[in-house]
Short mmCIF file of C-alpha atoms in Angstrom, two decimals:
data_model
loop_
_atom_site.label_atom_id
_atom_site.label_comp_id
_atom_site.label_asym_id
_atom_site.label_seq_id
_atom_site.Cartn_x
_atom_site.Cartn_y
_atom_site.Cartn_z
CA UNK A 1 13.45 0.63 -7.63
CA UNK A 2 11.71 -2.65 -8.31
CA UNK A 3 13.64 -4.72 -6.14
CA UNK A 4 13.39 -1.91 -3.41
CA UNK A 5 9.64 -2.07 -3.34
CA UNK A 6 9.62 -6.22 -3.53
CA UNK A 7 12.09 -6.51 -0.71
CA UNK A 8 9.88 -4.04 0.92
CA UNK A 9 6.70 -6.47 -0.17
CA UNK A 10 8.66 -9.67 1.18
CA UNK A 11 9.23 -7.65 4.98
CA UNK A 12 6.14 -6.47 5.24
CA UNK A 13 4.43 -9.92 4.72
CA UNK A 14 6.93 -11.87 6.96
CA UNK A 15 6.68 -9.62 9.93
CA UNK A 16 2.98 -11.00 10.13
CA UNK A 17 4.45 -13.91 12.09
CA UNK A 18 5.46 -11.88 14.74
CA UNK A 19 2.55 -9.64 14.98
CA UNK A 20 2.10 -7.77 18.70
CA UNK A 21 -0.64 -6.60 20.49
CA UNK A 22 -3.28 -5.77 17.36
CA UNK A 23 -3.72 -2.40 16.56
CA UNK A 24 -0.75 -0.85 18.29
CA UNK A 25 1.65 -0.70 15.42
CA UNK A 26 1.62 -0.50 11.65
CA UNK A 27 3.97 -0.31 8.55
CA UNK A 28 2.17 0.21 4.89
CA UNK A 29 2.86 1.70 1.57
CA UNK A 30 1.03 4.55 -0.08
CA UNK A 31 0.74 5.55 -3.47
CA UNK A 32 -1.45 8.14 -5.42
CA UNK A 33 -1.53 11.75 -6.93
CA UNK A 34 -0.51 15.09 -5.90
CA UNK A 35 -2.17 18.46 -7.47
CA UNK A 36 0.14 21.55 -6.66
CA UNK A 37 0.21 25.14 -7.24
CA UNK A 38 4.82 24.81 -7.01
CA UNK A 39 6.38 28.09 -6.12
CA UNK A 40 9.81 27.18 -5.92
CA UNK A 41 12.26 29.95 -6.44
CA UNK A 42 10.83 32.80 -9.12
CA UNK A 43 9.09 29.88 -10.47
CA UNK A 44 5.60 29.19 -10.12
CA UNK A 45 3.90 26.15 -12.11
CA UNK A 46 0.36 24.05 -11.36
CA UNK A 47 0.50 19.95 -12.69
CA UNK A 48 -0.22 16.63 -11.05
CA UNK A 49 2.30 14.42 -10.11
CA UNK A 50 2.16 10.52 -9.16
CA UNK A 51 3.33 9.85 -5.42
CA UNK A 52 4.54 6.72 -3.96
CA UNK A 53 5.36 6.08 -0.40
CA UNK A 54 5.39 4.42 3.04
CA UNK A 55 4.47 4.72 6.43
CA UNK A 56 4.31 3.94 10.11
CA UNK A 57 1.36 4.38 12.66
CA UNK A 58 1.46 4.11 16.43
CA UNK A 59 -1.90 4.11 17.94
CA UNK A 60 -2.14 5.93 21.43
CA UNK A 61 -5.52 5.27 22.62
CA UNK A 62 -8.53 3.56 20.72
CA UNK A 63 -9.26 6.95 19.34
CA UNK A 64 -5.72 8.65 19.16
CA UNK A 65 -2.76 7.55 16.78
CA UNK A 66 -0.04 9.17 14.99
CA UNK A 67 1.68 8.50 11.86
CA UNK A 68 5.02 8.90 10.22
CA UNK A 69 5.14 9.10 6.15
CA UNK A 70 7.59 9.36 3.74
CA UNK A 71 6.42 10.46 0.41
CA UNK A 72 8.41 10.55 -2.63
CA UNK A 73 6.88 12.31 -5.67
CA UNK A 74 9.16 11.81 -9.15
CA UNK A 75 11.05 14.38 -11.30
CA UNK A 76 7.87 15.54 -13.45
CA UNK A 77 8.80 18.81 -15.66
CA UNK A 78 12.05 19.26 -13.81
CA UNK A 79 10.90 19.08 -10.59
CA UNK A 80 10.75 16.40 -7.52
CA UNK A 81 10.39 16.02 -4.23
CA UNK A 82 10.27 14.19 -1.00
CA UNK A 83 8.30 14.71 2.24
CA UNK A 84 8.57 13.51 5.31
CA UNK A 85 5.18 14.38 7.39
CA UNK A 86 4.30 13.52 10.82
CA UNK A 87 0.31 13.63 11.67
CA UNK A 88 -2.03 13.30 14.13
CA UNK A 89 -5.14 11.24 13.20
CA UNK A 90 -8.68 10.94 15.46
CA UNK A 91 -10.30 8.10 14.81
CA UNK A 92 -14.24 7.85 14.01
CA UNK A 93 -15.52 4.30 13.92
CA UNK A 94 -17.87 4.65 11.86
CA UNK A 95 -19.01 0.83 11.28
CA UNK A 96 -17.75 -2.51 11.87
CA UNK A 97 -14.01 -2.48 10.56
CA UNK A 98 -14.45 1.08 8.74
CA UNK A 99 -12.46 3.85 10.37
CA UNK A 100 -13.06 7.81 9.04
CA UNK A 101 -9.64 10.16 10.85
CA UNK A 102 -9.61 13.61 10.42
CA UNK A 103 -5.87 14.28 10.33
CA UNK A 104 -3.90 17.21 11.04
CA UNK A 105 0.30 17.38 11.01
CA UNK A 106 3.48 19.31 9.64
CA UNK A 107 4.85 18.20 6.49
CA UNK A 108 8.59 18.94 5.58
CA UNK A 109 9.72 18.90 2.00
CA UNK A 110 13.23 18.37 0.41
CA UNK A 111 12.65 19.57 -3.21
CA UNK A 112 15.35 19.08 -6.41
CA UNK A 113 14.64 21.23 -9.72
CA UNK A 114 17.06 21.20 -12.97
CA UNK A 115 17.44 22.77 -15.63
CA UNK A 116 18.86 21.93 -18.98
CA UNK A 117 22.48 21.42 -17.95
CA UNK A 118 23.75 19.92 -14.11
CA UNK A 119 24.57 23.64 -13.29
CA UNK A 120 21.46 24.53 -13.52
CA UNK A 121 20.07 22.25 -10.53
CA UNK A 122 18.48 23.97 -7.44
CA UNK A 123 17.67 22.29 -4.25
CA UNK A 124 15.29 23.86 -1.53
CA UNK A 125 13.70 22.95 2.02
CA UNK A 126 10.06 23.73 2.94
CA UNK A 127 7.76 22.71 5.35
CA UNK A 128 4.38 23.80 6.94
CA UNK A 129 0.93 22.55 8.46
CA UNK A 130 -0.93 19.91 6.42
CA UNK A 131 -4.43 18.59 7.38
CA UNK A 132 -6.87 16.30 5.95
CA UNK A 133 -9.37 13.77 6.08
CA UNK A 134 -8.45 9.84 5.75
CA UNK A 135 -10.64 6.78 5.71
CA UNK A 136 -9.11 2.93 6.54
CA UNK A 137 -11.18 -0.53 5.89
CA UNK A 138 -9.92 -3.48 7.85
CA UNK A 139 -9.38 -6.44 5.85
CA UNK A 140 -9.36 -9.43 8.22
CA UNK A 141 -7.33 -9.66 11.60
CA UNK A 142 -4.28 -7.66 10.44
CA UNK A 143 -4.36 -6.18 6.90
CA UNK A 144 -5.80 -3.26 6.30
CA UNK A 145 -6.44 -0.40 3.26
CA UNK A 146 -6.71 3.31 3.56
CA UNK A 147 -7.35 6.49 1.38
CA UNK A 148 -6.05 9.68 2.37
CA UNK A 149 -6.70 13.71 1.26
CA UNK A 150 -4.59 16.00 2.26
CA UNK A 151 -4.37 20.48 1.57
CA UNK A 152 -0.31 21.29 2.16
CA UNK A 153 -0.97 25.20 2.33
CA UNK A 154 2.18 27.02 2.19
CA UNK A 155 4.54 23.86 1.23
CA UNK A 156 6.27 25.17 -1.82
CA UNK A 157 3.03 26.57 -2.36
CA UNK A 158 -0.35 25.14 -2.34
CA UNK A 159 -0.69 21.35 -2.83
CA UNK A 160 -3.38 18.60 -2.39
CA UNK A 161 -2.79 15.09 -2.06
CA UNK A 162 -4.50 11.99 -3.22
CA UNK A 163 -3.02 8.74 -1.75
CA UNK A 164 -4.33 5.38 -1.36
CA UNK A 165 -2.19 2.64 0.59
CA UNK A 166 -2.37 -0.96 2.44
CA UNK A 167 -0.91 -1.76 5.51
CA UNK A 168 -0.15 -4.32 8.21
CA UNK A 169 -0.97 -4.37 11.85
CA UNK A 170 1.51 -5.62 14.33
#
């Protein structure tokens, strides 16, 4: 997993060379905490779980861009996940290189649980509406970092998300 997210580390950073038009295109990683009310079969259990992730924004207009994200949340007491989400953000400028988005998208999670022995492993699908509210700061021409907050009603349960995350513009 290491060299996973370092190779990912070493793209990112060398793609700066061939940057496009700015603000059309970015890649990024995300990383922070989920707190979830899990339903997942007859089982129901609240905890907090670490997240780590990346994504992929297209900007539409000035004001309009969506965003692809692949989260990936850890086996924590027999239980983990991973969501893909696709979201819609609106884009407030609310000073000089800060951006405020109120987000909203559909989130679609792949979700493992096990038990004490292999046999006892159950895998599930679940998706639903997630919306949110995100902030980004611009650091200089390309770079940028963002904090996200996001209520998944409905996704094997209820869950909110905490993520923070840097990105690149292209």
């Amino acid at each position: 997993m290491k060299k996973l997210f370092l190779t990912l580390c070493v793209a990112l950073l060398s793609m700066g060379a061939q940057a496009q038009e700015k603000g059309d295109f970015a890649l990024g990683l995300k990383g922070g905490v989920s707190f979830a009310k899990i339903e997942f079969g007859s089982e129901k259990e609240s905890f907090s779980r670490a997240a780590l992730g990346a994504f992929a924004q297209y900007s539409i207009t000035d004001k309009w861009r969506i965003e692809l994200e692949g989260i990936y949340h850890p086996k924590k007491d027999h239980f983990s996940d991973f969501t893909v989400g696709l979201n819609i953000h609106y884009l407030i400028n609310v000073a000089e290189g800060f951006k405020i988005y109120p987000q909203i998208g559909y989130g679609l999670a792949f979700a493992k649980t096990e038990g004490s022995g292999s046999a006892d492993s159950d895998t599930e699908t679940d998706g639903g509406l997630q919306i949110g509210l995100g902030a980004q700061y611009n650091i200089g021409e390309q770079w940028f970092i963002l904090a996200d907050y996001k209520f998944q009603p409905g996704i094997f349960g209820d869950g909110h998300a905490v993520y923070v995350g840097v990105g690149v513009r292209f």
